[in-house]
Each structure stands twice: as C-alpha cells, then as structure tokens.
Amino acid sequence: MKGSNIAGSIIGVGLNVNNEALSELPQASSLHLITGKRYDLDTVLTAVAAEIQLQLQQVATSPSEKIQEAYETYMFRKGKVSVFEDAFSNRFNGIIVGVTAQGKLKISMENDLVQEFGLKEIKLLF
C-alpha cells in the first residue's frame, strides 16, 4: 500500500471445469457437475480472461464505494442466517452483512452487534 491507496494486487482464480468427482473437497463442485455438460478448456479460459479484463477496466474507473457495493451484491449467503466456526472450533449463528474497506468479513451476531473477522479467523459451515 502507498498511504491509503493500494499500489498493487494479485488475483487468483480457481475454477473446476470438467471434474467428475471432488471427494477430497466435499464443499466444491464443477461446471460439469452442475450442468451435466463437458466444456472445452480453451474456450472457458478465453471467456473467463475476457470477463476479468472487462471487470478490471471498470474497477480502474469506478469509485471504491461502487466497487464494494457491487462486490457485496454477489456475496455468498449475505443476509441469511448461517452457522460459522471460529479458530477455536466454537460454532455460532450470524448473518453476513458485508466487508470492511480492509477486507474483513462483517457478521451480525446473535446479540445484534457486528463483528469483523479476518482471513482464516472463521469458517462458514453449510
């Protein structure tokens, strides 16, 4: 970071395409398992890369508030009561309400207080 601005970022994308079984990853799936179709990997790569490029161009010209708003729109289980497990194996119910500017997950707890969690501090159980 440079001051309050991000100077760089690394983006990683993992996509299971034609996998038929993911027994070692019980919460994972693949395009094939979801749709029942097989996909040409080069076609998928080209489409995903083009979409990433388009989204990055929009990020470069959008205010950070709009980017965060768009990101939060697609958050998995946002606004739904979910079960979480913390680093000490304690389970609790909470509702994902968003993320902080620093990337921490904001969860509304059962006592209606919003608590922030960093990477690897909690796990969503579903």
Short mmCIF file of N, CA and C in Angstrom, two decimals:
data_model
loop_
_atom_site.label_atom_id
_atom_site.label_comp_id
_atom_site.label_asym_id
_atom_site.label_seq_id
_atom_site.Cartn_x
_atom_site.Cartn_y
_atom_site.Cartn_z
N MET A 1 0.83 -1.18 0.00
CA MET A 1 0.00 0.00 0.00
C MET A 1 0.88 1.24 0.00
N LYS A 2 0.38 2.27 -0.63
CA LYS A 2 1.03 3.58 -0.60
C LYS A 2 0.05 4.53 0.04
N GLY A 3 0.31 4.89 1.31
CA GLY A 3 -0.63 5.72 2.03
C GLY A 3 -1.93 4.97 2.20
N SER A 4 -3.02 5.56 1.74
CA SER A 4 -4.31 4.89 1.84
C SER A 4 -4.72 4.27 0.51
N ASN A 5 -3.81 4.23 -0.45
CA ASN A 5 -4.09 3.66 -1.77
C ASN A 5 -3.42 2.32 -1.95
N ILE A 6 -4.07 1.46 -2.66
CA ILE A 6 -3.49 0.15 -2.98
C ILE A 6 -2.58 0.33 -4.19
N ALA A 7 -1.32 -0.08 -4.06
CA ALA A 7 -0.35 0.06 -5.14
C ALA A 7 -0.37 -1.13 -6.08
N GLY A 8 -0.83 -2.27 -5.63
CA GLY A 8 -0.85 -3.45 -6.47
C GLY A 8 -1.71 -4.53 -5.86
N SER A 9 -2.03 -5.53 -6.66
CA SER A 9 -2.87 -6.62 -6.19
C SER A 9 -2.56 -7.87 -7.00
N ILE A 10 -2.75 -9.00 -6.37
CA ILE A 10 -2.61 -10.28 -7.06
C ILE A 10 -3.97 -10.95 -7.03
N ILE A 11 -4.43 -11.40 -8.17
CA ILE A 11 -5.73 -12.04 -8.27
C ILE A 11 -5.52 -13.50 -8.65
N GLY A 12 -6.14 -14.38 -7.90
CA GLY A 12 -6.08 -15.80 -8.22
C GLY A 12 -7.47 -16.32 -8.51
N VAL A 13 -7.58 -17.16 -9.52
CA VAL A 13 -8.88 -17.72 -9.89
C VAL A 13 -8.74 -19.23 -9.97
N GLY A 14 -9.64 -19.91 -9.30
CA GLY A 14 -9.69 -21.37 -9.38
C GLY A 14 -11.06 -21.77 -9.88
N LEU A 15 -11.12 -22.57 -10.92
CA LEU A 15 -12.39 -22.97 -11.49
C LEU A 15 -12.32 -24.45 -11.85
N ASN A 16 -13.18 -25.23 -11.23
CA ASN A 16 -13.28 -26.65 -11.56
C ASN A 16 -14.21 -26.76 -12.77
N VAL A 17 -13.70 -27.28 -13.86
CA VAL A 17 -14.48 -27.27 -15.10
C VAL A 17 -15.09 -28.64 -15.38
N ASN A 18 -14.29 -29.61 -15.73
CA ASN A 18 -14.82 -30.91 -16.14
C ASN A 18 -14.65 -32.01 -15.09
N ASN A 19 -14.38 -31.62 -13.86
CA ASN A 19 -14.20 -32.61 -12.80
C ASN A 19 -15.49 -33.40 -12.58
N GLU A 20 -15.33 -34.71 -12.42
CA GLU A 20 -16.49 -35.58 -12.18
C GLU A 20 -16.64 -35.93 -10.72
N ALA A 21 -15.57 -35.84 -9.96
CA ALA A 21 -15.63 -36.16 -8.54
C ALA A 21 -14.65 -35.26 -7.80
N LEU A 22 -15.09 -34.75 -6.67
CA LEU A 22 -14.23 -33.91 -5.84
C LEU A 22 -14.36 -34.39 -4.39
N SER A 23 -14.14 -35.68 -4.20
CA SER A 23 -14.35 -36.29 -2.88
C SER A 23 -13.45 -35.69 -1.81
N GLU A 24 -12.25 -35.23 -2.20
CA GLU A 24 -11.35 -34.63 -1.21
C GLU A 24 -11.75 -33.21 -0.87
N LEU A 25 -12.70 -32.64 -1.63
CA LEU A 25 -13.22 -31.29 -1.39
C LEU A 25 -14.75 -31.36 -1.34
N PRO A 26 -15.31 -31.74 -0.20
CA PRO A 26 -16.76 -32.01 -0.12
C PRO A 26 -17.65 -30.80 -0.38
N GLN A 27 -17.13 -29.58 -0.25
CA GLN A 27 -17.95 -28.40 -0.50
C GLN A 27 -17.75 -27.83 -1.90
N ALA A 28 -16.92 -28.48 -2.70
CA ALA A 28 -16.62 -27.99 -4.04
C ALA A 28 -17.49 -28.68 -5.09
N SER A 29 -17.58 -28.04 -6.25
CA SER A 29 -18.30 -28.61 -7.38
C SER A 29 -17.54 -28.24 -8.65
N SER A 30 -18.13 -28.51 -9.80
CA SER A 30 -17.52 -28.15 -11.07
C SER A 30 -18.63 -27.76 -12.04
N LEU A 31 -18.25 -27.08 -13.11
CA LEU A 31 -19.24 -26.74 -14.14
C LEU A 31 -19.91 -28.00 -14.67
N HIS A 32 -19.12 -29.05 -14.86
CA HIS A 32 -19.67 -30.32 -15.37
C HIS A 32 -20.69 -30.91 -14.39
N LEU A 33 -20.35 -30.93 -13.10
CA LEU A 33 -21.26 -31.50 -12.12
C LEU A 33 -22.55 -30.68 -12.00
N ILE A 34 -22.45 -29.38 -12.18
CA ILE A 34 -23.63 -28.51 -12.06
C ILE A 34 -24.52 -28.59 -13.29
N THR A 35 -23.91 -28.62 -14.48
CA THR A 35 -24.70 -28.55 -15.72
C THR A 35 -24.85 -29.88 -16.44
N GLY A 36 -23.99 -30.85 -16.13
CA GLY A 36 -24.03 -32.12 -16.84
C GLY A 36 -23.36 -32.06 -18.21
N LYS A 37 -22.73 -30.95 -18.53
CA LYS A 37 -22.07 -30.76 -19.83
C LYS A 37 -20.56 -30.80 -19.67
N ARG A 38 -19.88 -31.10 -20.78
CA ARG A 38 -18.42 -31.02 -20.85
C ARG A 38 -18.06 -29.72 -21.56
N TYR A 39 -16.94 -29.13 -21.16
CA TYR A 39 -16.53 -27.84 -21.70
C TYR A 39 -15.13 -27.91 -22.29
N ASP A 40 -14.93 -27.17 -23.37
CA ASP A 40 -13.60 -27.02 -23.96
C ASP A 40 -12.83 -26.05 -23.07
N LEU A 41 -11.70 -26.49 -22.54
CA LEU A 41 -10.94 -25.68 -21.58
C LEU A 41 -10.42 -24.38 -22.18
N ASP A 42 -10.00 -24.40 -23.44
CA ASP A 42 -9.51 -23.17 -24.08
C ASP A 42 -10.64 -22.14 -24.21
N THR A 43 -11.84 -22.60 -24.52
CA THR A 43 -12.99 -21.71 -24.65
C THR A 43 -13.33 -21.08 -23.29
N VAL A 44 -13.31 -21.90 -22.24
CA VAL A 44 -13.60 -21.40 -20.89
C VAL A 44 -12.53 -20.39 -20.48
N LEU A 45 -11.26 -20.71 -20.71
CA LEU A 45 -10.17 -19.80 -20.36
C LEU A 45 -10.32 -18.46 -21.06
N THR A 46 -10.61 -18.49 -22.36
CA THR A 46 -10.77 -17.25 -23.13
C THR A 46 -11.93 -16.41 -22.59
N ALA A 47 -13.04 -17.05 -22.29
CA ALA A 47 -14.22 -16.32 -21.79
C ALA A 47 -13.95 -15.73 -20.41
N VAL A 48 -13.33 -16.51 -19.52
CA VAL A 48 -13.05 -16.03 -18.17
C VAL A 48 -12.03 -14.89 -18.22
N ALA A 49 -10.99 -15.03 -19.01
CA ALA A 49 -9.97 -13.98 -19.12
C ALA A 49 -10.56 -12.69 -19.67
N ALA A 50 -11.44 -12.78 -20.67
CA ALA A 50 -12.08 -11.60 -21.24
C ALA A 50 -12.96 -10.90 -20.20
N GLU A 51 -13.68 -11.67 -19.42
CA GLU A 51 -14.54 -11.08 -18.38
C GLU A 51 -13.72 -10.43 -17.27
N ILE A 52 -12.62 -11.06 -16.89
CA ILE A 52 -11.74 -10.47 -15.87
C ILE A 52 -11.18 -9.15 -16.39
N GLN A 53 -10.74 -9.13 -17.63
CA GLN A 53 -10.20 -7.90 -18.21
C GLN A 53 -11.26 -6.79 -18.22
N LEU A 54 -12.48 -7.11 -18.59
CA LEU A 54 -13.57 -6.14 -18.60
C LEU A 54 -13.83 -5.61 -17.20
N GLN A 55 -13.89 -6.50 -16.22
CA GLN A 55 -14.15 -6.08 -14.84
C GLN A 55 -13.02 -5.21 -14.30
N LEU A 56 -11.78 -5.54 -14.64
CA LEU A 56 -10.65 -4.74 -14.17
C LEU A 56 -10.66 -3.34 -14.79
N GLN A 57 -11.09 -3.24 -16.03
CA GLN A 57 -11.21 -1.92 -16.66
C GLN A 57 -12.26 -1.08 -15.94
N GLN A 58 -13.35 -1.70 -15.52
CA GLN A 58 -14.39 -0.99 -14.79
C GLN A 58 -13.90 -0.58 -13.40
N VAL A 59 -13.12 -1.43 -12.77
CA VAL A 59 -12.57 -1.11 -11.45
C VAL A 59 -11.68 0.13 -11.55
N ALA A 60 -10.91 0.22 -12.60
CA ALA A 60 -9.97 1.33 -12.76
C ALA A 60 -10.68 2.68 -12.85
N THR A 61 -11.93 2.69 -13.26
CA THR A 61 -12.64 3.95 -13.45
C THR A 61 -13.81 4.16 -12.48
N SER A 62 -13.99 3.24 -11.54
CA SER A 62 -15.12 3.33 -10.61
C SER A 62 -14.66 3.75 -9.23
N PRO A 63 -15.50 4.53 -8.52
CA PRO A 63 -15.16 4.86 -7.13
C PRO A 63 -15.18 3.60 -6.26
N SER A 64 -14.35 3.57 -5.23
CA SER A 64 -14.23 2.37 -4.40
C SER A 64 -15.55 1.99 -3.75
N GLU A 65 -16.41 2.96 -3.42
CA GLU A 65 -17.70 2.65 -2.82
C GLU A 65 -18.56 1.82 -3.78
N LYS A 66 -18.52 2.15 -5.06
CA LYS A 66 -19.30 1.41 -6.06
C LYS A 66 -18.75 0.01 -6.24
N ILE A 67 -17.45 -0.14 -6.19
CA ILE A 67 -16.83 -1.45 -6.32
C ILE A 67 -17.24 -2.33 -5.14
N GLN A 68 -17.17 -1.78 -3.92
CA GLN A 68 -17.55 -2.54 -2.73
C GLN A 68 -19.02 -2.91 -2.78
N GLU A 69 -19.87 -1.98 -3.21
CA GLU A 69 -21.30 -2.25 -3.32
C GLU A 69 -21.57 -3.39 -4.30
N ALA A 70 -20.91 -3.37 -5.44
CA ALA A 70 -21.08 -4.43 -6.43
C ALA A 70 -20.57 -5.76 -5.88
N TYR A 71 -19.42 -5.74 -5.21
CA TYR A 71 -18.85 -6.96 -4.62
C TYR A 71 -19.83 -7.56 -3.62
N GLU A 72 -20.36 -6.72 -2.74
CA GLU A 72 -21.26 -7.21 -1.69
C GLU A 72 -22.57 -7.76 -2.26
N THR A 73 -22.96 -7.31 -3.42
CA THR A 73 -24.18 -7.81 -4.07
C THR A 73 -24.07 -9.31 -4.34
N TYR A 74 -22.87 -9.79 -4.64
CA TYR A 74 -22.66 -11.18 -5.01
C TYR A 74 -22.14 -12.06 -3.88
N MET A 75 -22.07 -11.55 -2.68
CA MET A 75 -21.52 -12.34 -1.57
C MET A 75 -22.41 -13.53 -1.26
N PHE A 76 -21.78 -14.69 -1.13
CA PHE A 76 -22.48 -15.93 -0.83
C PHE A 76 -23.10 -15.84 0.56
N ARG A 77 -24.38 -16.13 0.67
CA ARG A 77 -25.16 -16.19 1.91
C ARG A 77 -25.30 -14.85 2.62
N LYS A 78 -25.03 -13.75 1.94
CA LYS A 78 -25.22 -12.43 2.55
C LYS A 78 -26.69 -12.26 2.92
N GLY A 79 -26.93 -11.80 4.15
CA GLY A 79 -28.29 -11.54 4.60
C GLY A 79 -29.04 -12.76 5.10
N LYS A 80 -28.40 -13.93 5.11
CA LYS A 80 -29.05 -15.16 5.56
C LYS A 80 -28.39 -15.67 6.84
N VAL A 81 -29.20 -16.17 7.76
CA VAL A 81 -28.64 -16.76 8.98
C VAL A 81 -27.79 -17.96 8.58
N SER A 82 -26.57 -17.99 9.06
CA SER A 82 -25.63 -19.06 8.73
C SER A 82 -24.90 -19.50 9.99
N VAL A 83 -24.33 -20.69 9.92
CA VAL A 83 -23.55 -21.22 11.03
C VAL A 83 -22.07 -21.05 10.68
N PHE A 84 -21.31 -20.52 11.63
CA PHE A 84 -19.88 -20.29 11.47
C PHE A 84 -19.12 -21.04 12.55
N GLU A 85 -17.84 -21.27 12.29
CA GLU A 85 -16.95 -21.87 13.29
C GLU A 85 -15.71 -21.01 13.38
N ASP A 86 -15.33 -20.64 14.61
CA ASP A 86 -14.15 -19.80 14.77
C ASP A 86 -12.89 -20.66 14.87
N ALA A 87 -11.76 -20.02 15.06
CA ALA A 87 -10.47 -20.72 15.09
C ALA A 87 -10.34 -21.66 16.28
N PHE A 88 -11.24 -21.52 17.27
CA PHE A 88 -11.21 -22.37 18.46
C PHE A 88 -12.30 -23.45 18.41
N SER A 89 -12.87 -23.66 17.22
CA SER A 89 -13.92 -24.66 16.97
C SER A 89 -15.25 -24.33 17.65
N ASN A 90 -15.45 -23.08 18.06
CA ASN A 90 -16.73 -22.64 18.60
C ASN A 90 -17.67 -22.33 17.45
N ARG A 91 -18.89 -22.86 17.52
CA ARG A 91 -19.88 -22.60 16.48
C ARG A 91 -20.86 -21.53 16.94
N PHE A 92 -21.29 -20.71 15.98
CA PHE A 92 -22.24 -19.65 16.30
C PHE A 92 -23.03 -19.28 15.05
N ASN A 93 -24.19 -18.71 15.27
CA ASN A 93 -25.02 -18.22 14.17
C ASN A 93 -24.72 -16.75 13.93
N GLY A 94 -24.80 -16.35 12.69
CA GLY A 94 -24.59 -14.96 12.34
C GLY A 94 -25.10 -14.70 10.94
N ILE A 95 -25.13 -13.42 10.58
CA ILE A 95 -25.59 -13.01 9.25
C ILE A 95 -24.50 -12.16 8.62
N ILE A 96 -24.04 -12.55 7.44
CA ILE A 96 -23.05 -11.77 6.72
C ILE A 96 -23.72 -10.47 6.27
N VAL A 97 -23.11 -9.33 6.65
CA VAL A 97 -23.68 -8.04 6.27
C VAL A 97 -22.79 -7.26 5.31
N GLY A 98 -21.56 -7.71 5.09
CA GLY A 98 -20.68 -7.02 4.16
C GLY A 98 -19.22 -7.24 4.50
N VAL A 99 -18.39 -6.34 3.97
CA VAL A 99 -16.96 -6.37 4.23
C VAL A 99 -16.48 -4.96 4.57
N THR A 100 -15.38 -4.90 5.29
CA THR A 100 -14.78 -3.60 5.59
C THR A 100 -13.89 -3.18 4.42
N ALA A 101 -13.45 -1.94 4.45
CA ALA A 101 -12.53 -1.46 3.42
C ALA A 101 -11.21 -2.22 3.45
N GLN A 102 -10.89 -2.83 4.60
CA GLN A 102 -9.66 -3.61 4.73
C GLN A 102 -9.87 -5.08 4.35
N GLY A 103 -11.08 -5.46 3.97
CA GLY A 103 -11.35 -6.81 3.51
C GLY A 103 -11.81 -7.77 4.58
N LYS A 104 -12.10 -7.28 5.76
CA LYS A 104 -12.61 -8.17 6.82
C LYS A 104 -14.10 -8.40 6.61
N LEU A 105 -14.52 -9.62 6.95
CA LEU A 105 -15.92 -10.00 6.83
C LEU A 105 -16.70 -9.44 8.01
N LYS A 106 -17.82 -8.76 7.73
CA LYS A 106 -18.66 -8.20 8.79
C LYS A 106 -19.86 -9.13 8.99
N ILE A 107 -19.99 -9.60 10.25
CA ILE A 107 -21.07 -10.53 10.58
C ILE A 107 -21.89 -9.96 11.73
N SER A 108 -23.20 -9.91 11.52
CA SER A 108 -24.12 -9.52 12.58
C SER A 108 -24.33 -10.73 13.47
N MET A 109 -23.96 -10.59 14.74
CA MET A 109 -24.03 -11.70 15.68
C MET A 109 -25.42 -11.79 16.29
N GLU A 110 -25.66 -12.83 17.06
CA GLU A 110 -26.97 -13.05 17.68
C GLU A 110 -27.37 -11.92 18.63
N ASN A 111 -26.39 -11.19 19.17
CA ASN A 111 -26.68 -10.07 20.06
C ASN A 111 -26.83 -8.75 19.28
N ASP A 112 -26.93 -8.85 17.95
CA ASP A 112 -27.11 -7.71 17.04
C ASP A 112 -25.88 -6.81 16.89
N LEU A 113 -24.77 -7.16 17.53
CA LEU A 113 -23.53 -6.43 17.32
C LEU A 113 -22.87 -6.97 16.06
N VAL A 114 -22.20 -6.09 15.32
CA VAL A 114 -21.48 -6.52 14.12
C VAL A 114 -20.02 -6.73 14.49
N GLN A 115 -19.53 -7.93 14.19
CA GLN A 115 -18.14 -8.27 14.47
C GLN A 115 -17.41 -8.47 13.16
N GLU A 116 -16.13 -8.13 13.13
CA GLU A 116 -15.30 -8.25 11.93
C GLU A 116 -14.33 -9.42 12.08
N PHE A 117 -14.15 -10.16 11.00
CA PHE A 117 -13.26 -11.33 11.01
C PHE A 117 -12.31 -11.26 9.82
N GLY A 118 -11.04 -11.55 10.08
CA GLY A 118 -10.04 -11.60 9.04
C GLY A 118 -9.98 -12.98 8.40
N LEU A 119 -9.14 -13.09 7.40
CA LEU A 119 -8.93 -14.33 6.69
C LEU A 119 -8.51 -15.44 7.65
N LYS A 120 -9.16 -16.58 7.53
CA LYS A 120 -8.86 -17.78 8.33
C LYS A 120 -9.29 -17.68 9.79
N GLU A 121 -9.97 -16.60 10.19
CA GLU A 121 -10.42 -16.48 11.57
C GLU A 121 -11.74 -17.21 11.81
N ILE A 122 -12.52 -17.39 10.75
CA ILE A 122 -13.77 -18.16 10.86
C ILE A 122 -13.99 -18.95 9.58
N LYS A 123 -14.91 -19.92 9.72
CA LYS A 123 -15.25 -20.76 8.57
C LYS A 123 -16.77 -20.84 8.50
N LEU A 124 -17.31 -20.68 7.30
CA LEU A 124 -18.75 -20.82 7.08
C LEU A 124 -19.05 -22.30 6.96
N LEU A 125 -20.00 -22.78 7.73
CA LEU A 125 -20.42 -24.18 7.66
C LEU A 125 -21.75 -24.23 6.90
N PHE A 126 -21.81 -25.03 5.85
CA PHE A 126 -23.07 -25.15 5.10
C PHE A 126 -23.22 -26.53 4.55
#
